[in-house]
Amino acid sequence: MITNERQFQISKAQIAKFRAAIDAPDSNTRTLHPQAQKALREAAQSQLDDLLVEVADCERLRDGQLTAITVESIADLAPALIKARIMRNCTRKELADKLALAEQQVQRYEATQYKGVSVERLQAVADALKLRLREVITFELL
Amino acid sequence: MKGPAFDVIDEVLLTFDAGRGTQKVKYRGELFPAAAAADPPGTLFRDFFQRDRDGNSKGISVIDLENFA
């Protein structure tokens, strides 16, 4: 997931590079076996598709059209908090300021997907982002 | 012609569908051609994977299959 402007710009630059590599393959690839050339082209296209999806997801989060995130498990809560920050157009620095933390601490939280962070801290992050969590817990049949 | 012997390579390793899903199902990983020109000025796929999302360098393990025994 793209989580900040720098990553967004790097991903867009990578898209341009992959597109260029697909449109105008390196001349030395012409000496390769046709199947190798095909593999190179399709591998590059596959990686390009990944990047396009990531950039599109980020743009969708930023454009403010989404109003809710559905999580299916507690493990999904961390990526949801990261997405919510992006949806709020809130930088890591701004979130850190609201939590009276150093920016690096928020960077660590997100880099580790909030690993080992207390429930109270997660709630504080949700509050800082003005999120309302509405939990629905359903019971599976035993 | 240079390159591997395609008549003995598992077709799955040459399948680059969305997210390399077919490769991941069979091999729990994905394979990219190391010599692929991911970047016209000369950066290879191998170099692409040596940068994280923030553009910082990161280490990877390269296995030389020709000399792997």
mmCIF file of C-alpha atoms in Angstrom:
data_model
loop_
_atom_site.group_PDB
_atom_site.id
_atom_site.type_symbol
_atom_site.label_atom_id
_atom_site.label_comp_id
_atom_site.label_asym_id
_atom_site.label_seq_id
_atom_site.Cartn_x
_atom_site.Cartn_y
_atom_site.Cartn_z
ATOM 1 C CA MET A 1 0.000 0.000 0.000
ATOM 2 C CA ILE A 2 1.237 3.484 -0.860
ATOM 3 C CA THR A 3 1.202 5.477 2.369
ATOM 4 C CA ASN A 4 2.760 8.835 1.597
ATOM 5 C CA GLU A 5 3.440 11.346 -1.153
ATOM 6 C CA ARG A 6 7.017 10.201 -1.663
ATOM 7 C CA GLN A 7 5.931 6.613 -2.286
ATOM 8 C CA PHE A 8 3.188 7.896 -4.599
ATOM 9 C CA GLN A 9 5.690 9.826 -6.696
ATOM 10 C CA ILE A 10 8.211 6.945 -6.750
ATOM 11 C CA SER A 11 5.483 4.535 -7.873
ATOM 12 C CA LYS A 12 4.420 6.891 -10.657
ATOM 13 C CA ALA A 13 8.037 7.170 -11.795
ATOM 14 C CA GLN A 14 8.322 3.367 -11.789
ATOM 15 C CA ILE A 15 5.181 3.125 -13.895
ATOM 16 C CA ALA A 16 6.790 5.371 -16.492
ATOM 17 C CA LYS A 17 9.939 3.209 -16.481
ATOM 18 C CA PHE A 18 8.038 -0.057 -16.865
ATOM 19 C CA ARG A 19 5.895 1.404 -19.640
ATOM 20 C CA ALA A 20 9.012 2.565 -21.463
ATOM 21 C CA ALA A 21 10.665 -0.848 -21.032
ATOM 22 C CA ILE A 22 7.604 -2.585 -22.473
ATOM 23 C CA ASP A 23 7.122 -0.126 -25.342
ATOM 24 C CA ALA A 24 10.806 -0.019 -26.301
ATOM 25 C CA PRO A 25 12.629 -3.125 -25.056
ATOM 26 C CA ASP A 26 16.365 -2.939 -24.515
ATOM 27 C CA SER A 27 18.112 -3.818 -27.795
ATOM 28 C CA ASN A 28 20.115 -6.626 -26.148
ATOM 29 C CA THR A 29 16.897 -8.522 -25.369
ATOM 30 C CA ARG A 30 16.500 -9.204 -29.109
ATOM 31 C CA THR A 31 19.291 -11.764 -28.902
ATOM 32 C CA LEU A 32 17.297 -13.817 -26.394
ATOM 33 C CA HIS A 33 15.093 -16.826 -27.071
ATOM 34 C CA PRO A 34 11.593 -15.713 -28.209
ATOM 35 C CA GLN A 35 10.100 -17.272 -25.083
ATOM 36 C CA ALA A 36 12.555 -15.319 -22.947
ATOM 37 C CA GLN A 37 11.533 -12.130 -24.699
ATOM 38 C CA LYS A 38 7.896 -13.015 -24.083
ATOM 39 C CA ALA A 39 8.611 -13.739 -20.399
ATOM 40 C CA LEU A 40 10.423 -10.425 -20.012
ATOM 41 C CA ARG A 41 7.565 -8.518 -21.578
ATOM 42 C CA GLU A 42 4.856 -10.275 -19.583
ATOM 43 C CA ALA A 43 6.790 -10.009 -16.315
ATOM 44 C CA ALA A 44 7.216 -6.286 -16.827
ATOM 45 C CA GLN A 45 3.530 -5.923 -17.714
ATOM 46 C CA SER A 46 2.552 -7.857 -14.585
ATOM 47 C CA GLN A 47 4.688 -5.625 -12.366
ATOM 48 C CA LEU A 48 3.338 -2.564 -14.162
ATOM 49 C CA ASP A 49 -0.219 -3.734 -13.459
ATOM 50 C CA ASP A 50 0.627 -4.033 -9.734
ATOM 51 C CA LEU A 51 1.931 -0.484 -9.677
ATOM 52 C CA LEU A 52 -1.097 0.849 -11.557
ATOM 53 C CA VAL A 53 -3.441 -0.774 -9.036
ATOM 54 C CA GLU A 54 -1.498 0.671 -6.091
ATOM 55 C CA VAL A 55 -1.505 4.174 -7.541
ATOM 56 C CA ALA A 56 -5.219 3.924 -8.427
ATOM 57 C CA ASP A 57 -6.021 2.706 -4.887
ATOM 58 C CA CYS A 58 -4.106 5.633 -3.430
ATOM 59 C CA GLU A 59 -5.873 8.121 -5.703
ATOM 60 C CA ARG A 60 -9.226 6.620 -4.743
ATOM 61 C CA LEU A 61 -8.414 7.053 -1.052
ATOM 62 C CA ARG A 62 -7.284 10.624 -1.601
ATOM 63 C CA ASP A 63 -10.169 11.840 -3.718
ATOM 64 C CA GLY A 64 -12.491 11.727 -0.725
ATOM 65 C CA GLN A 65 -15.203 9.611 -2.320
ATOM 66 C CA LEU A 66 -14.892 6.785 0.185
ATOM 67 C CA THR A 67 -16.655 7.348 3.482
ATOM 68 C CA ALA A 68 -16.119 4.028 5.230
ATOM 69 C CA ILE A 69 -13.720 1.111 5.404
ATOM 70 C CA THR A 70 -14.953 -2.362 6.192
ATOM 71 C CA VAL A 71 -12.618 -4.656 8.093
ATOM 72 C CA GLU A 72 -13.186 -8.376 8.293
ATOM 73 C CA SER A 73 -10.793 -9.141 11.128
ATOM 74 C CA ILE A 74 -8.844 -7.425 13.887
ATOM 75 C CA ALA A 75 -5.730 -7.951 11.782
ATOM 76 C CA ASP A 76 -7.273 -5.680 9.138
ATOM 77 C CA LEU A 77 -7.525 -2.827 11.605
ATOM 78 C CA ALA A 78 -3.942 -1.611 11.092
ATOM 79 C CA PRO A 79 -4.129 -1.230 7.299
ATOM 80 C CA ALA A 80 -7.541 0.392 7.777
ATOM 81 C CA LEU A 81 -6.022 3.025 10.097
ATOM 82 C CA ILE A 82 -3.318 3.740 7.521
ATOM 83 C CA LYS A 83 -5.924 4.054 4.766
ATOM 84 C CA ALA A 84 -8.044 6.288 6.989
ATOM 85 C CA ARG A 85 -5.098 8.626 7.523
ATOM 86 C CA ILE A 86 -4.637 8.878 3.747
ATOM 87 C CA MET A 87 -8.384 9.440 3.267
ATOM 88 C CA ARG A 88 -8.169 12.286 5.782
ATOM 89 C CA ASN A 89 -5.256 13.774 3.805
ATOM 90 C CA CYS A 90 -3.367 13.692 7.076
ATOM 91 C CA THR A 91 0.411 13.286 6.901
ATOM 92 C CA ARG A 92 2.314 11.124 9.358
ATOM 93 C CA LYS A 93 3.731 14.307 10.843
ATOM 94 C CA GLU A 94 0.265 15.756 11.387
ATOM 95 C CA LEU A 95 -0.957 12.538 12.997
ATOM 96 C CA ALA A 96 2.136 12.441 15.196
ATOM 97 C CA ASP A 97 1.485 16.011 16.326
ATOM 98 C CA LYS A 98 -2.082 15.139 17.287
ATOM 99 C CA LEU A 99 -0.804 12.207 19.348
ATOM 100 C CA ALA A 100 2.066 14.240 20.841
ATOM 101 C CA LEU A 101 4.541 11.771 19.342
ATOM 102 C CA ALA A 102 7.583 12.082 17.125
ATOM 103 C CA GLU A 103 6.896 11.578 13.405
ATOM 104 C CA GLN A 104 9.287 8.625 13.448
ATOM 105 C CA GLN A 105 7.026 6.833 15.917
ATOM 106 C CA VAL A 106 4.077 7.010 13.522
ATOM 107 C CA GLN A 107 6.395 5.864 10.727
ATOM 108 C CA ARG A 108 7.303 2.844 12.860
ATOM 109 C CA TYR A 109 3.662 2.137 13.658
ATOM 110 C CA GLU A 110 2.776 2.076 9.979
ATOM 111 C CA ALA A 111 5.910 0.237 8.834
ATOM 112 C CA THR A 112 5.096 -2.541 11.312
ATOM 113 C CA GLN A 113 1.332 -2.388 10.695
ATOM 114 C CA TYR A 114 0.891 -1.202 14.298
ATOM 115 C CA LYS A 115 2.479 -4.416 15.564
ATOM 116 C CA GLY A 116 2.418 -4.691 19.357
ATOM 117 C CA VAL A 117 0.554 -1.401 19.779
ATOM 118 C CA SER A 118 -1.992 -1.358 22.596
ATOM 119 C CA VAL A 119 -5.721 -1.178 21.978
ATOM 120 C CA GLU A 120 -5.740 2.151 23.834
ATOM 121 C CA ARG A 121 -3.182 3.557 21.405
ATOM 122 C CA LEU A 122 -5.163 2.296 18.416
ATOM 123 C CA GLN A 123 -8.209 4.068 19.820
ATOM 124 C CA ALA A 124 -6.156 7.242 20.261
ATOM 125 C CA VAL A 125 -5.139 7.052 16.587
ATOM 126 C CA ALA A 126 -8.776 6.534 15.585
ATOM 127 C CA ASP A 127 -9.800 9.515 17.732
ATOM 128 C CA ALA A 128 -7.058 11.702 16.263
ATOM 129 C CA LEU A 129 -8.345 10.887 12.788
ATOM 130 C CA LYS A 130 -11.930 11.470 13.928
ATOM 131 C CA LEU A 131 -13.000 7.944 13.059
ATOM 132 C CA ARG A 132 -15.978 6.173 14.465
ATOM 133 C CA LEU A 133 -15.544 2.444 14.730
ATOM 134 C CA ARG A 134 -18.719 0.465 14.634
ATOM 135 C CA GLU A 135 -17.942 -3.089 15.515
ATOM 136 C CA VAL A 136 -20.174 -5.943 14.464
ATOM 137 C CA ILE A 137 -19.231 -9.237 15.978
ATOM 138 C CA THR A 138 -21.082 -12.237 14.639
ATOM 139 C CA PHE A 139 -21.014 -15.685 16.157
ATOM 140 C CA GLU A 140 -20.122 -18.594 13.926
ATOM 141 C CA LEU A 141 -22.064 -21.780 14.534
ATOM 142 C CA LEU A 142 -20.196 -24.181 16.777
ATOM 143 C CA MET B 1 20.138 -17.570 -28.869
ATOM 144 C CA LYS B 2 20.914 -17.156 -25.211
ATOM 145 C CA GLY B 3 18.868 -18.127 -22.216
ATOM 146 C CA PRO B 4 17.468 -21.118 -20.372
ATOM 147 C CA ALA B 5 16.148 -24.367 -21.885
ATOM 148 C CA PHE B 6 12.504 -23.499 -22.288
ATOM 149 C CA ASP B 7 11.495 -27.046 -23.193
ATOM 150 C CA VAL B 8 12.151 -28.159 -19.608
ATOM 151 C CA ILE B 9 10.969 -25.109 -17.683
ATOM 152 C CA ASP B 10 7.655 -25.461 -15.880
ATOM 153 C CA GLU B 11 5.160 -23.303 -17.774
ATOM 154 C CA VAL B 12 3.931 -21.982 -14.413
ATOM 155 C CA LEU B 13 7.234 -20.146 -13.951
ATOM 156 C CA LEU B 14 6.583 -18.339 -17.210
ATOM 157 C CA THR B 15 3.031 -17.379 -16.278
ATOM 158 C CA PHE B 16 2.778 -13.739 -15.240
ATOM 159 C CA ASP B 17 -0.884 -13.313 -14.467
ATOM 160 C CA ALA B 18 -2.320 -10.827 -11.948
ATOM 161 C CA GLY B 19 -0.041 -10.635 -8.928
ATOM 162 C CA ARG B 20 1.771 -13.730 -10.225
ATOM 163 C CA GLY B 21 -1.054 -15.699 -8.586
ATOM 164 C CA THR B 22 -0.422 -18.942 -10.486
ATOM 165 C CA GLN B 23 3.248 -18.973 -9.464
ATOM 166 C CA LYS B 24 2.420 -18.225 -5.842
ATOM 167 C CA VAL B 25 -0.134 -21.035 -5.609
ATOM 168 C CA LYS B 26 2.350 -23.642 -6.838
ATOM 169 C CA TYR B 27 5.649 -22.309 -5.510
ATOM 170 C CA ARG B 28 4.593 -19.962 -2.698
ATOM 171 C CA GLY B 29 6.717 -17.335 -4.350
ATOM 172 C CA GLU B 30 7.237 -15.595 -7.626
ATOM 173 C CA LEU B 31 9.978 -15.571 -10.213
ATOM 174 C CA PHE B 32 11.026 -12.644 -12.347
ATOM 175 C CA PRO B 33 13.559 -12.860 -15.158
ATOM 176 C CA ALA B 34 16.758 -11.423 -13.651
ATOM 177 C CA ALA B 35 17.983 -10.113 -16.973
ATOM 178 C CA ALA B 36 14.744 -8.324 -17.714
ATOM 179 C CA ALA B 37 15.204 -4.735 -18.674
ATOM 180 C CA ALA B 38 12.886 -3.064 -16.202
ATOM 181 C CA ASP B 39 14.396 0.275 -16.941
ATOM 182 C CA PRO B 40 15.774 1.362 -20.317
ATOM 183 C CA PRO B 41 18.913 3.106 -18.972
ATOM 184 C CA GLY B 42 20.048 -0.266 -17.673
ATOM 185 C CA THR B 43 18.397 -0.910 -14.344
ATOM 186 C CA LEU B 44 17.324 -4.515 -14.214
ATOM 187 C CA PHE B 45 14.428 -6.148 -12.374
ATOM 188 C CA ARG B 46 16.994 -7.220 -9.831
ATOM 189 C CA ASP B 47 17.727 -3.570 -9.117
ATOM 190 C CA PHE B 48 14.032 -2.700 -8.990
ATOM 191 C CA PHE B 49 13.621 -5.090 -6.091
ATOM 192 C CA GLN B 50 16.599 -3.595 -4.282
ATOM 193 C CA ARG B 51 14.673 -0.408 -3.551
ATOM 194 C CA ASP B 52 11.829 -0.149 -1.091
ATOM 195 C CA ARG B 53 8.733 1.977 -1.631
ATOM 196 C CA ASP B 54 10.526 5.006 -0.235
ATOM 197 C CA GLY B 55 13.405 4.598 -2.674
ATOM 198 C CA ASN B 56 15.810 3.354 -0.001
ATOM 199 C CA SER B 57 18.237 0.530 -0.754
ATOM 200 C CA LYS B 58 17.380 -2.892 0.599
ATOM 201 C CA GLY B 59 19.234 -6.179 0.515
ATOM 202 C CA ILE B 60 18.142 -9.175 -1.513
ATOM 203 C CA SER B 61 19.569 -12.666 -1.963
ATOM 204 C CA VAL B 62 20.600 -13.627 -5.461
ATOM 205 C CA ILE B 63 20.942 -17.349 -6.219
ATOM 206 C CA ASP B 64 23.164 -18.208 -9.148
ATOM 207 C CA LEU B 65 21.255 -21.163 -10.570
ATOM 208 C CA GLU B 66 24.012 -22.108 -13.008
ATOM 209 C CA ASN B 67 26.372 -22.804 -10.129
ATOM 210 C CA PHE B 68 23.799 -23.947 -7.583
ATOM 211 C CA ALA B 69 24.327 -27.541 -6.526
#
